PDB file of C-alpha atoms in Angstrom:
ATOM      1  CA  UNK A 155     -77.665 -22.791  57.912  1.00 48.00           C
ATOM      2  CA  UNK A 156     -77.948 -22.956  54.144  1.00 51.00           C
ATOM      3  CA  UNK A 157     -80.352 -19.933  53.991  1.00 52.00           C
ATOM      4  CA  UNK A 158     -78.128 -17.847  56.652  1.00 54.00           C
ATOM      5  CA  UNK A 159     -75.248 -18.374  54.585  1.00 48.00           C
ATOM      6  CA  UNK A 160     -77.211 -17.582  51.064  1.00 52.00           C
ATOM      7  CA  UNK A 161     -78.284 -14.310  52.837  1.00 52.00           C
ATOM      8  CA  UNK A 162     -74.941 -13.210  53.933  1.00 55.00           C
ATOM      9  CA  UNK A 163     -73.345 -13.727  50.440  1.00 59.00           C
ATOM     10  CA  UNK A 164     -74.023 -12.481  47.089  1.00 72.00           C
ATOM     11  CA  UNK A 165     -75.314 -14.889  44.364  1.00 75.00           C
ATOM     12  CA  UNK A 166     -72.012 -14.291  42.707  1.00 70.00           C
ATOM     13  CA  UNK A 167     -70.289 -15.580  45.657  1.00 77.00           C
ATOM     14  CA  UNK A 168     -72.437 -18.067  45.775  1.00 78.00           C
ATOM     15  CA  UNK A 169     -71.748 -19.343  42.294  1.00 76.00           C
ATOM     16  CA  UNK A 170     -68.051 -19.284  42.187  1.00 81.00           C
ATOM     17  CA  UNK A 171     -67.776 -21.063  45.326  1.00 79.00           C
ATOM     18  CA  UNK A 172     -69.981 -23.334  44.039  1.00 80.00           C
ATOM     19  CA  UNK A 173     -67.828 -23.834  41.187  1.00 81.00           C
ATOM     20  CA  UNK A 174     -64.438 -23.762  43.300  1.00 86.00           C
ATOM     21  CA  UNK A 175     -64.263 -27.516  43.480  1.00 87.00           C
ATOM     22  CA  UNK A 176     -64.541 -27.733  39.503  1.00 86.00           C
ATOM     23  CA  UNK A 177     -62.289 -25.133  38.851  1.00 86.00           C
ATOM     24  CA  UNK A 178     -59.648 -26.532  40.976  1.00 89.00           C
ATOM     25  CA  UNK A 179     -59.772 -30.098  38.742  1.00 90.00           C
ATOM     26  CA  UNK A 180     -60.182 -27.832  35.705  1.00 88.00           C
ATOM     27  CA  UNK A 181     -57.080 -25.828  36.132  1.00 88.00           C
ATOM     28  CA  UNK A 182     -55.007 -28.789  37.767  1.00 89.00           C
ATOM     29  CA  UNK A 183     -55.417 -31.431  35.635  1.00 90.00           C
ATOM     30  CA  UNK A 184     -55.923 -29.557  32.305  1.00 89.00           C
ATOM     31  CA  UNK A 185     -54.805 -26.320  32.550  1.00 91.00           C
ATOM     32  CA  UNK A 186     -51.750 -26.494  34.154  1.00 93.00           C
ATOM     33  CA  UNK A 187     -50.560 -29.884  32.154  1.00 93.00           C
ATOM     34  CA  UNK A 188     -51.386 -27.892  28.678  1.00 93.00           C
ATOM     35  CA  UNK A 189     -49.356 -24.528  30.581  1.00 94.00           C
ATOM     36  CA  UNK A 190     -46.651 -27.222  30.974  1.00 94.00           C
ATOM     37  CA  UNK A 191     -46.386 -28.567  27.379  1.00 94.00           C
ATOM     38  CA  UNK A 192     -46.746 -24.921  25.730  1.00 95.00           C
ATOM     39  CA  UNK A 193     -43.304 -23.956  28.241  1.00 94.00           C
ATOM     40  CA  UNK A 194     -41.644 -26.833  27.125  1.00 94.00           C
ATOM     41  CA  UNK A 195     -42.150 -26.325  23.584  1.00 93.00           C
ATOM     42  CA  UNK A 196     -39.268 -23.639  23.836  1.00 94.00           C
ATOM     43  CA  UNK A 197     -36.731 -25.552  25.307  1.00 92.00           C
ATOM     44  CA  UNK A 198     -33.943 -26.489  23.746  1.00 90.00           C
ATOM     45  CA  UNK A 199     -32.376 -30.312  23.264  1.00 86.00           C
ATOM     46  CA  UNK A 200     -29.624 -32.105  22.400  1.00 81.00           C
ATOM     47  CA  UNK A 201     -29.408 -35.676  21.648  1.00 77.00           C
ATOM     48  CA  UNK A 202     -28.367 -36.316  24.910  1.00 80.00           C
ATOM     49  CA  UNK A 203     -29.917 -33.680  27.115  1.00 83.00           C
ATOM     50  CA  UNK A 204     -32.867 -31.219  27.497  1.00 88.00           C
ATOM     51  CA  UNK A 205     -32.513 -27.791  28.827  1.00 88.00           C
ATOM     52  CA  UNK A 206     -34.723 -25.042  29.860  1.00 91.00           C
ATOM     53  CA  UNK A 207     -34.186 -21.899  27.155  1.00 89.00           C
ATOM     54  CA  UNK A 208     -36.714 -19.425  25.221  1.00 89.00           C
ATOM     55  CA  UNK A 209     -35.940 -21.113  21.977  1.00 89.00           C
ATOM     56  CA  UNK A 210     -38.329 -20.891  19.251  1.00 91.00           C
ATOM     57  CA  UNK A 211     -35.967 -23.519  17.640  1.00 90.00           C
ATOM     58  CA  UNK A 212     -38.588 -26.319  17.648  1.00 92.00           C
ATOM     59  CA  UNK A 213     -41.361 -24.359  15.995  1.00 94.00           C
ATOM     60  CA  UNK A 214     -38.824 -23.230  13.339  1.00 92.00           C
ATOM     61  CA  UNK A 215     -38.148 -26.874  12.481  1.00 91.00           C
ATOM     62  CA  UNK A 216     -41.594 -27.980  12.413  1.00 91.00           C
ATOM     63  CA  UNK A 217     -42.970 -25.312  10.330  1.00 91.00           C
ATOM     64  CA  UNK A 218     -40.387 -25.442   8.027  1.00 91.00           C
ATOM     65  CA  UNK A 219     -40.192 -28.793   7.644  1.00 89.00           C
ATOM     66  CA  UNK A 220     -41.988 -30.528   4.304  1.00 91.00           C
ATOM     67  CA  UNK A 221     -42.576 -33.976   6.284  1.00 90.00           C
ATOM     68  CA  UNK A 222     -45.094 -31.675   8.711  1.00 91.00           C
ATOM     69  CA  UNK A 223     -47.005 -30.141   6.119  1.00 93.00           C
ATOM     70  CA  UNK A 224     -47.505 -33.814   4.835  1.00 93.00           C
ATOM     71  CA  UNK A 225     -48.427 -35.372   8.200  1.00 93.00           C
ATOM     72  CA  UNK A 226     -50.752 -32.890   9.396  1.00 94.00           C
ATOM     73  CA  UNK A 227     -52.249 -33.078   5.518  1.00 94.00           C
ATOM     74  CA  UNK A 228     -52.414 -36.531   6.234  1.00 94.00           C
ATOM     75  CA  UNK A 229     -54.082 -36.342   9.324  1.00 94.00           C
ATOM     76  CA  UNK A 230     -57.125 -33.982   7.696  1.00 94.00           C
ATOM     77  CA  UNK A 231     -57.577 -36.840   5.262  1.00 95.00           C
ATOM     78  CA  UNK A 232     -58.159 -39.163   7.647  1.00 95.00           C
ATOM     79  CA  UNK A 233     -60.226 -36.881   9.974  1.00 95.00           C
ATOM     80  CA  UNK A 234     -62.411 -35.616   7.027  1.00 96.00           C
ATOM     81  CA  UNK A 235     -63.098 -39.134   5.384  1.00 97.00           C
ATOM     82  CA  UNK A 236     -63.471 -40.538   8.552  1.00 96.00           C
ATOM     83  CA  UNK A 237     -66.338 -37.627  10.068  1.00 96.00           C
ATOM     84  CA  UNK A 238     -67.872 -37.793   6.715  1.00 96.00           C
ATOM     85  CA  UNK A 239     -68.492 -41.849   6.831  1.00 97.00           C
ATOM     86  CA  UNK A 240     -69.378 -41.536  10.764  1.00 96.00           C
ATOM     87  CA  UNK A 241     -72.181 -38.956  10.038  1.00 96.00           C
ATOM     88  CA  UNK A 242     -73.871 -40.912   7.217  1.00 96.00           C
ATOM     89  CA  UNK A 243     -74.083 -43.695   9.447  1.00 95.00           C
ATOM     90  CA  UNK A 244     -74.386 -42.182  12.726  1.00 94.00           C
ATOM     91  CA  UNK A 245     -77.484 -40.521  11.637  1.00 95.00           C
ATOM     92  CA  UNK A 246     -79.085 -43.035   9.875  1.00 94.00           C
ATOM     93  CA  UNK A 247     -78.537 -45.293  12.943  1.00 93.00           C
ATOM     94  CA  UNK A 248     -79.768 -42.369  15.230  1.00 93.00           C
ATOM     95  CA  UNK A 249     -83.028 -41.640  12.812  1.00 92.00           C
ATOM     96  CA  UNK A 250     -83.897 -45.076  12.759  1.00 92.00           C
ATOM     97  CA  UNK A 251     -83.706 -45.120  16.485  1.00 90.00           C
ATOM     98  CA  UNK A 252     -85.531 -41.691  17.066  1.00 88.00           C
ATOM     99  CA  UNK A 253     -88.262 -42.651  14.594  1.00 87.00           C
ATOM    100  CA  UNK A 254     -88.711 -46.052  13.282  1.00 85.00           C
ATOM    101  CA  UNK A 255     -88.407 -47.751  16.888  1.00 84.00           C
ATOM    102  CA  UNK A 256     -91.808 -46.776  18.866  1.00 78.00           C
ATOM    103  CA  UNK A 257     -91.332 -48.719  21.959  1.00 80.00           C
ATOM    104  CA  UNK A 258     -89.312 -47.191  24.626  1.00 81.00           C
ATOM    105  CA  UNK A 259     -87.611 -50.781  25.478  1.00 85.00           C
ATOM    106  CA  UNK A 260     -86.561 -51.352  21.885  1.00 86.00           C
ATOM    107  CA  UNK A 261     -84.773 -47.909  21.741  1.00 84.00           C
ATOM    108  CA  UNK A 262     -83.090 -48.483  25.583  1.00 83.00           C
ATOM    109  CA  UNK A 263     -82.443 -52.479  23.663  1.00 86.00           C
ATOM    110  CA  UNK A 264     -81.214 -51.347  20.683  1.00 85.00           C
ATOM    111  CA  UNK A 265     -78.804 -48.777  21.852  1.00 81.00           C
ATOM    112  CA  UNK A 266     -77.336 -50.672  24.206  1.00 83.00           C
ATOM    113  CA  UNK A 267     -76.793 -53.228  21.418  1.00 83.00           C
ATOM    114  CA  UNK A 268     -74.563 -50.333  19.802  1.00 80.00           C
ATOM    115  CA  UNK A 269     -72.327 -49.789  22.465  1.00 80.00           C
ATOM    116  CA  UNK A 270     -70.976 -53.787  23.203  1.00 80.00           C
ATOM    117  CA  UNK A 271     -68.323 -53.109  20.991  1.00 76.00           C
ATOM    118  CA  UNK A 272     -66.998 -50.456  23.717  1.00 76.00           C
ATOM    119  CA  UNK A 273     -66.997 -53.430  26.442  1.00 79.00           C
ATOM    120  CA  UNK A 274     -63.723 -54.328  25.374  1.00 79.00           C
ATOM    121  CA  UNK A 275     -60.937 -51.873  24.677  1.00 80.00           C
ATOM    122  CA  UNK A 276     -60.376 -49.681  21.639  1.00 80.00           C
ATOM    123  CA  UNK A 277     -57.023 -51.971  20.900  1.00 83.00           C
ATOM    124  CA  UNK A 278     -58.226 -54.859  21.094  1.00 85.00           C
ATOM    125  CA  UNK A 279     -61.492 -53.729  18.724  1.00 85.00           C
ATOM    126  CA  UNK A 280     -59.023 -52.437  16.536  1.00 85.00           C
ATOM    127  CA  UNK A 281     -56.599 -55.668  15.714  1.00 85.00           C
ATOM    128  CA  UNK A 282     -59.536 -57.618  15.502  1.00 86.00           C
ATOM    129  CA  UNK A 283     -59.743 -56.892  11.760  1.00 89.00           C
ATOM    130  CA  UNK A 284     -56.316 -57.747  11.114  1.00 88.00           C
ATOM    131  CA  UNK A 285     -56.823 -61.523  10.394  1.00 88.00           C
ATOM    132  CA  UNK A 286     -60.430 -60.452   9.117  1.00 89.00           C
ATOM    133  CA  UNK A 287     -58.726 -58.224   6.439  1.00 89.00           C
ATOM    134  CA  UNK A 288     -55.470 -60.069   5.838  1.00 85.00           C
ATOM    135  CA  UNK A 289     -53.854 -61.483   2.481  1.00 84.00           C
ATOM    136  CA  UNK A 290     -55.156 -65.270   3.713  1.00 85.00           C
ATOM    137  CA  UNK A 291     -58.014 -63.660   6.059  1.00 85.00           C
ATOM    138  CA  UNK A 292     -61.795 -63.993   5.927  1.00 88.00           C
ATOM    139  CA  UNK A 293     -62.569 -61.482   3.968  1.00 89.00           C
ATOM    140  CA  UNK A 294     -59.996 -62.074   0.925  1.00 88.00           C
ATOM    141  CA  UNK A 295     -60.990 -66.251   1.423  1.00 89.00           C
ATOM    142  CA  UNK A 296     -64.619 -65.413   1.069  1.00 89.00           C
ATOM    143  CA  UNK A 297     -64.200 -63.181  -2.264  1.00 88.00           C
ATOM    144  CA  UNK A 298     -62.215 -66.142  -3.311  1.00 89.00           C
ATOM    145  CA  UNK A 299     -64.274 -68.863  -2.734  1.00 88.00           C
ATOM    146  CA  UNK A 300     -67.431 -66.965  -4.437  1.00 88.00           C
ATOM    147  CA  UNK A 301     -65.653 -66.001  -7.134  1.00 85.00           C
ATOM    148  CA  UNK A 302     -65.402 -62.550  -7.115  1.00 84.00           C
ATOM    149  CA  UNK A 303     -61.746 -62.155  -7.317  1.00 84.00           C
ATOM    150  CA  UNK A 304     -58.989 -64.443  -8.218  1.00 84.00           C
ATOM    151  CA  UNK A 305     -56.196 -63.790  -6.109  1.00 87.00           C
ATOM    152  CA  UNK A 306     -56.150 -61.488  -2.507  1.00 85.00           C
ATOM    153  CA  UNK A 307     -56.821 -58.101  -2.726  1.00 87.00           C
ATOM    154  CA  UNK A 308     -53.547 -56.421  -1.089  1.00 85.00           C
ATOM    155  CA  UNK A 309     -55.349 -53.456  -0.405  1.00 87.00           C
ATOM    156  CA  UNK A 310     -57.385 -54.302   2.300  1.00 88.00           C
ATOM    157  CA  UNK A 311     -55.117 -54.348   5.647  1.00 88.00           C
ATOM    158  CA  UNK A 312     -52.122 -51.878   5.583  1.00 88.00           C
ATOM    159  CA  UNK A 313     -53.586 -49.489   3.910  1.00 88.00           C
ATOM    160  CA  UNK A 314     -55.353 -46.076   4.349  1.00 91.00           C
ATOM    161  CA  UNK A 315     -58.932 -48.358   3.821  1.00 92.00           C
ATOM    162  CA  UNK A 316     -57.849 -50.042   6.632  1.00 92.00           C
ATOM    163  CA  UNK A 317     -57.155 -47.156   8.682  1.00 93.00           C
ATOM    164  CA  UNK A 318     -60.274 -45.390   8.237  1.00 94.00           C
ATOM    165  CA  UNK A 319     -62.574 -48.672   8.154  1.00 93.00           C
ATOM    166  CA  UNK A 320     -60.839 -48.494  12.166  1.00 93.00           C
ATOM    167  CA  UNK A 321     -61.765 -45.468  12.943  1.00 94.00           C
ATOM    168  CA  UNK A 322     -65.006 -45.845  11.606  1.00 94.00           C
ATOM    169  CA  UNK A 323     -65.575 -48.749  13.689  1.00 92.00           C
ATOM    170  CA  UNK A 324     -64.350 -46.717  16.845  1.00 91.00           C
ATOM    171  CA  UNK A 325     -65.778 -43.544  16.684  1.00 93.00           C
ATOM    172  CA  UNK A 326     -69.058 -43.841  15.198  1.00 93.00           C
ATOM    173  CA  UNK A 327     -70.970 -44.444  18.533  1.00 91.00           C
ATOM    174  CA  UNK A 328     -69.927 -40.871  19.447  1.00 93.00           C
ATOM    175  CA  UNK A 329     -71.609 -39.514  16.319  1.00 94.00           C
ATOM    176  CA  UNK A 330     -74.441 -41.792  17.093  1.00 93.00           C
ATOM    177  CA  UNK A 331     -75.145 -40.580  20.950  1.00 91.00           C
ATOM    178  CA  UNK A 332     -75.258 -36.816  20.408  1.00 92.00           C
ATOM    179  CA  UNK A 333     -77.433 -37.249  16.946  1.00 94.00           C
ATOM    180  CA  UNK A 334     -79.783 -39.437  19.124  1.00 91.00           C
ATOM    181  CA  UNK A 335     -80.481 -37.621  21.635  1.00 90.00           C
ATOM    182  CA  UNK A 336     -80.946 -34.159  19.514  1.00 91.00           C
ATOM    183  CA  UNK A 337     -83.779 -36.541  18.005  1.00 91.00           C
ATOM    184  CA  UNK A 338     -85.436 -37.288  20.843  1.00 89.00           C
ATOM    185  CA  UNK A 339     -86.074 -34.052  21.638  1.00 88.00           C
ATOM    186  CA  UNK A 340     -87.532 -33.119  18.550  1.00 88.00           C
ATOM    187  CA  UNK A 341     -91.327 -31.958  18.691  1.00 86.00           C
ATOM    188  CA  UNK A 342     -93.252 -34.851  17.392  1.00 85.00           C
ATOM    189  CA  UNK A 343     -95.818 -32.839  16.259  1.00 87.00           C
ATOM    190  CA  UNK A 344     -93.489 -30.374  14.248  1.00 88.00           C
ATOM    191  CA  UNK A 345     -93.042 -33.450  12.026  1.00 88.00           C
ATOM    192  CA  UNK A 346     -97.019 -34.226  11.865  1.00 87.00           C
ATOM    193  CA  UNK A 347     -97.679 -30.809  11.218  1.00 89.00           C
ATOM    194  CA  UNK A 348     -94.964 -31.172   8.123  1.00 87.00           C
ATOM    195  CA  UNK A 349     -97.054 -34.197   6.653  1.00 86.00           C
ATOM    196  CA  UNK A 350    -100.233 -32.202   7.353  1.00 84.00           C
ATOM    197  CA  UNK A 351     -98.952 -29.658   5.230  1.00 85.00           C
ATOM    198  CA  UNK A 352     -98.143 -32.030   2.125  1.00 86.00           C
ATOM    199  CA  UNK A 353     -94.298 -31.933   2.577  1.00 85.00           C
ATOM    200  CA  UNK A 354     -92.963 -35.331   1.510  1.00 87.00           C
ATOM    201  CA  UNK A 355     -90.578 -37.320   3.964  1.00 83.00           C
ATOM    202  CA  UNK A 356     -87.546 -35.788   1.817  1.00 88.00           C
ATOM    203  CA  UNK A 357     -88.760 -32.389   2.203  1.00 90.00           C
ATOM    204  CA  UNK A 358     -89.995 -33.027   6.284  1.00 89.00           C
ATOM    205  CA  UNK A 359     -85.969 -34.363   6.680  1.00 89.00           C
ATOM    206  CA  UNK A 360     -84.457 -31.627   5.653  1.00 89.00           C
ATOM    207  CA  UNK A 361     -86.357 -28.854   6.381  1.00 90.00           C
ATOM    208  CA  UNK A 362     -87.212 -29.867   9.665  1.00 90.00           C
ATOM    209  CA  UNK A 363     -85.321 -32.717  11.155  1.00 92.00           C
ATOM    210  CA  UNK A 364     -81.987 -32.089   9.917  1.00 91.00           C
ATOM    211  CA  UNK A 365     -81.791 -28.060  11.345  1.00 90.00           C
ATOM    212  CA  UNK A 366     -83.323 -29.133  14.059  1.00 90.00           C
ATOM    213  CA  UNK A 367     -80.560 -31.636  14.868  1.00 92.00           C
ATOM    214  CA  UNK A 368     -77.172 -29.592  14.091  1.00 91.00           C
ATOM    215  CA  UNK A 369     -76.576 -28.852  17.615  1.00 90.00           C
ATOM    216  CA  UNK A 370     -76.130 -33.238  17.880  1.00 92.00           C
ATOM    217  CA  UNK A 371     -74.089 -33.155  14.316  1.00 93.00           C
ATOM    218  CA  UNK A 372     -72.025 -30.490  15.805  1.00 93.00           C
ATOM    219  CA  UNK A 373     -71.111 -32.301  18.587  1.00 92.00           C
ATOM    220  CA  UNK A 374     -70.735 -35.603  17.086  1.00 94.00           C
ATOM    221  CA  UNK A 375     -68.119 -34.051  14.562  1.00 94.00           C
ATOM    222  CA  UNK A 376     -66.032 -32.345  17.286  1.00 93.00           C
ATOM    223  CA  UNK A 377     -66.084 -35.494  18.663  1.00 94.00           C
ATOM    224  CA  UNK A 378     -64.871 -37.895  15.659  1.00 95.00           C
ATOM    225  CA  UNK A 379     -62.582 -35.013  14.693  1.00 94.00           C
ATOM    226  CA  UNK A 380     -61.070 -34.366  17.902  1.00 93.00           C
ATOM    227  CA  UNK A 381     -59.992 -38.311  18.341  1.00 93.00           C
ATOM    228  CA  UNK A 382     -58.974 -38.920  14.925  1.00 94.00           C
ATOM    229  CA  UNK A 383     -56.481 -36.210  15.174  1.00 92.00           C
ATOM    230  CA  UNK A 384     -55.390 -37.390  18.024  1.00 89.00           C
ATOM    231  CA  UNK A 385     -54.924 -41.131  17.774  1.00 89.00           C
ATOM    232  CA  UNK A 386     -51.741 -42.312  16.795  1.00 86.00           C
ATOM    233  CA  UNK A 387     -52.025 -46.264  17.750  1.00 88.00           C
ATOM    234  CA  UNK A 388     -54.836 -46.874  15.083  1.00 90.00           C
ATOM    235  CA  UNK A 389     -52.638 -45.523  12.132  1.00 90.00           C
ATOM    236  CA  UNK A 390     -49.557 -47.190  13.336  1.00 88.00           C
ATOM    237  CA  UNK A 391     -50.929 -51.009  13.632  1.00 88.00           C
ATOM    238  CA  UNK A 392     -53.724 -50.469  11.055  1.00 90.00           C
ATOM    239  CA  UNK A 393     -51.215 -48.895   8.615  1.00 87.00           C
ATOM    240  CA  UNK A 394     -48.152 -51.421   9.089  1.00 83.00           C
ATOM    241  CA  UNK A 395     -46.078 -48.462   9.895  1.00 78.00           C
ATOM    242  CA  UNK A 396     -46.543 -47.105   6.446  1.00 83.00           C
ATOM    243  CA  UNK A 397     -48.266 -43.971   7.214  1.00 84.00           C
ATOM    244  CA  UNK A 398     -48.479 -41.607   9.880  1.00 86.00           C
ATOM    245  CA  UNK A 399     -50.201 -38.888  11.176  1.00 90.00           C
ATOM    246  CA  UNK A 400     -49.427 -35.886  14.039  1.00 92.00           C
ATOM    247  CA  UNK A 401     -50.075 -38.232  16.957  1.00 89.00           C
ATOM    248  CA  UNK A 402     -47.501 -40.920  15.581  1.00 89.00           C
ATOM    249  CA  UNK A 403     -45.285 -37.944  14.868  1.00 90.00           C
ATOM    250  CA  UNK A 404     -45.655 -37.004  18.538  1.00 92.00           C
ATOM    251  CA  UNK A 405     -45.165 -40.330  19.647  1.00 90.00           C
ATOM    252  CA  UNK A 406     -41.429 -40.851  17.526  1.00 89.00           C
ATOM    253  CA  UNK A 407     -40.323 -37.772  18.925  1.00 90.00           C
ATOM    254  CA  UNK A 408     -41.153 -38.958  22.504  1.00 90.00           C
ATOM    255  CA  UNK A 409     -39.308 -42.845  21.673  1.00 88.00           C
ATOM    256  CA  UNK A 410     -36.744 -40.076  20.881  1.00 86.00           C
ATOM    257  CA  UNK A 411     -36.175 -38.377  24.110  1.00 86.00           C
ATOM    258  CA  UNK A 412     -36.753 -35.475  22.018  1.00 90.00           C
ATOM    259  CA  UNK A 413     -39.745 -33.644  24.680  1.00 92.00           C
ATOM    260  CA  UNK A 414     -39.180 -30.050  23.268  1.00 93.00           C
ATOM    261  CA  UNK A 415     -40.032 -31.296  19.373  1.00 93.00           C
ATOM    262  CA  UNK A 416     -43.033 -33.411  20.727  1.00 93.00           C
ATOM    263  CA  UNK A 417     -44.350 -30.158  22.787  1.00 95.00           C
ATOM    264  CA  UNK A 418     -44.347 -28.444  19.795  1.00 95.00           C
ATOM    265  CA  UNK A 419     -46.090 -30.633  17.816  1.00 95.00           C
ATOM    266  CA  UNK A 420     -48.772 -30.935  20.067  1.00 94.00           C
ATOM    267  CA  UNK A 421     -49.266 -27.306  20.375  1.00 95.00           C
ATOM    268  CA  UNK A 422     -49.768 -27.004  16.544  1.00 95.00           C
ATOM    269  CA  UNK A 423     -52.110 -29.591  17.140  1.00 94.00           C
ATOM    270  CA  UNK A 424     -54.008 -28.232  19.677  1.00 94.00           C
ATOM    271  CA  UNK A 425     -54.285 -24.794  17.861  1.00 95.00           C
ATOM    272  CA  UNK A 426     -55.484 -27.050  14.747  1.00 93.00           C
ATOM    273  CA  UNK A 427     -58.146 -28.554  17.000  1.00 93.00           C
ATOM    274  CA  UNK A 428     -59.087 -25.489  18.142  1.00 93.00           C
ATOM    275  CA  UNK A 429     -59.790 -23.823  15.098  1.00 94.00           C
ATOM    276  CA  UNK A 430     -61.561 -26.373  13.502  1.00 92.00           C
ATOM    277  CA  UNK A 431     -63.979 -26.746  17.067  1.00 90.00           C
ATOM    278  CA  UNK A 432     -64.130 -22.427  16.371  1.00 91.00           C
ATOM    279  CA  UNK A 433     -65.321 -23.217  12.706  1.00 90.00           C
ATOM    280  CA  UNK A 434     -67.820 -25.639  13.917  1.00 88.00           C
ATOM    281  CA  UNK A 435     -69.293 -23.986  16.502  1.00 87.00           C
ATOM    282  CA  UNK A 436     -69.983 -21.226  14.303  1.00 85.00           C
ATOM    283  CA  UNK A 437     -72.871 -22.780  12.734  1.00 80.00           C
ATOM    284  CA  UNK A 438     -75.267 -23.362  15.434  1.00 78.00           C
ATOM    285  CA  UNK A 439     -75.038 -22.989  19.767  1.00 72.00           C
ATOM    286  CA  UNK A 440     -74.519 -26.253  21.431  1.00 68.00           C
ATOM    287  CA  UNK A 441     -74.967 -24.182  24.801  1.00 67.00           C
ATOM    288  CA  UNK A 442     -78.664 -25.330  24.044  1.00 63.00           C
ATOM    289  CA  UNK A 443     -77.279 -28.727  24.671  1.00 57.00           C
ATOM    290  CA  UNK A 444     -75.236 -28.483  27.472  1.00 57.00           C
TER     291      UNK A 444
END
């Protein structure tokens, strides 16, 4: 039946109704909810009422607005810090793994050790460190009792340290995964044939290992980057409500009733995203991953 029917149709018939099924999901649970948000971005509101217009009201506001400029800056500071700390680690953890651990079991072991933090949820992970880093919490009673400061270091919960120590602890797995397994399919013997050569381990890492795993470093960072710009609960309990970035700015609008502004936003967003994923990709093909 199956070879009848691959007979009687093309291979490009073939392949899109192969990838009907897909493409239906696709286009009705992301397409058509982002086709949604960009047509509501033009509507105009009221405080008590929403109505369906061609406005480019909302945009107006937003882009002229001083408060956006600062959020969105905002927001890059926390995405940039925050990628930047993730790759360090997320490649040392994933080189250690690759490299240093021979046995198949210990890798499988160890990895698995990375990801119990992801058995509970993100918000629950995330308040966690509040009595850790609080004014009378572990941290500041430690430093106390050995001496190294005198009185609590304020600094350390509500606070942009705090914010980003979060979303360190929450995103770095999804550095870690795509670095890791870019690793393990590097050619062993491209890295024997490096020592053969005289090339120290400095030399071997970054003239072989590293460009060999951009496609994984590329992927991690759209990762990290794409959540960080996105969260909004992390800054807002993390922060004590004293900062804010485009997703909490999204979410106040919502509390608000106010749809059209929050549409907009998130558009803005989305083409931010977007270009940043365009910049990345433009350094190496993750097709090769995919």
């Amino acid at each position: 039946m199956q070879a009848q029917l691959r007979k009687s149709l093309p291979q490009a018939a073939i392949a899109w109704f192969l990838a009907s099924p897909l493409t239906l999901v696709l286009a009705g649970f992301l397409v058509l909810p982002i086709v949604m948000i960009v047509i509501v971005s033009f509507w105009g509101a009221t405080e008590f009422s929403i109505y369906p217009a061609f406005l480019f009201d909302n945009y107006e506001f937003l882009l002229s607005s001083r408060v956006t400029y600062a959020v969105f800056l905002n927001t890059a500071k926390y995405a940039l810090v925050t990628w930047a700390i993730t790759l360090v680690l997320g490649f040392t953890v994933a080189y250690f793994l690759a490299f240093h651990v021979r046995s198949l079991t210990w890798q499988v072991a160890l990895f698995l050790l990375c990801t119990i933090p992801f058995w509970t949820s993100n918000i629950i992970r995330m308040i966690s460190w509040i009595p850790f880093l609080g004014r009378n919490g572990i941290a500041n009673s430690a430093l106390i009792s050995m001496g190294v400061i005198d009185e609590p270091l304020e600094w350390l919960l509500f606070s942009d340290f705090s914010v980003i120590l979060a979303f360190v602890h929450l995103y770095t797995l999804f550095m870690v995964v795509p670095i890791f397994n870019t690793m393990m399919r590097i050619d062993k013997s491209l890295i024997e044939a490096a020592y053969d050569n005289g090339a120290t381990g400095f030399q071997t890492l970054t003239n072989v290992i590293i460009p060999l795993t951009k496609p994984g470093i590329v992927i991690g960072s759209i990762f990290v980057v794409t959540l960080v710009m996105g969260d909004f609960i992390t800054v807002r309990f993390m922060s004590g409500s004293q900062s804010a970035n485009v997703g909490r700015l999204i979410s106040n609008d919502i509390a608000l009733l106010q749809y059209p502004s929050a549409a907009a936003t998130a558009v803005v967003l989305l083409i931010t995203v977007l270009i940043v994923i365009g910049i990345l990709l433009r350094f190496v093909d993750i097709r090769k991953e995919l």
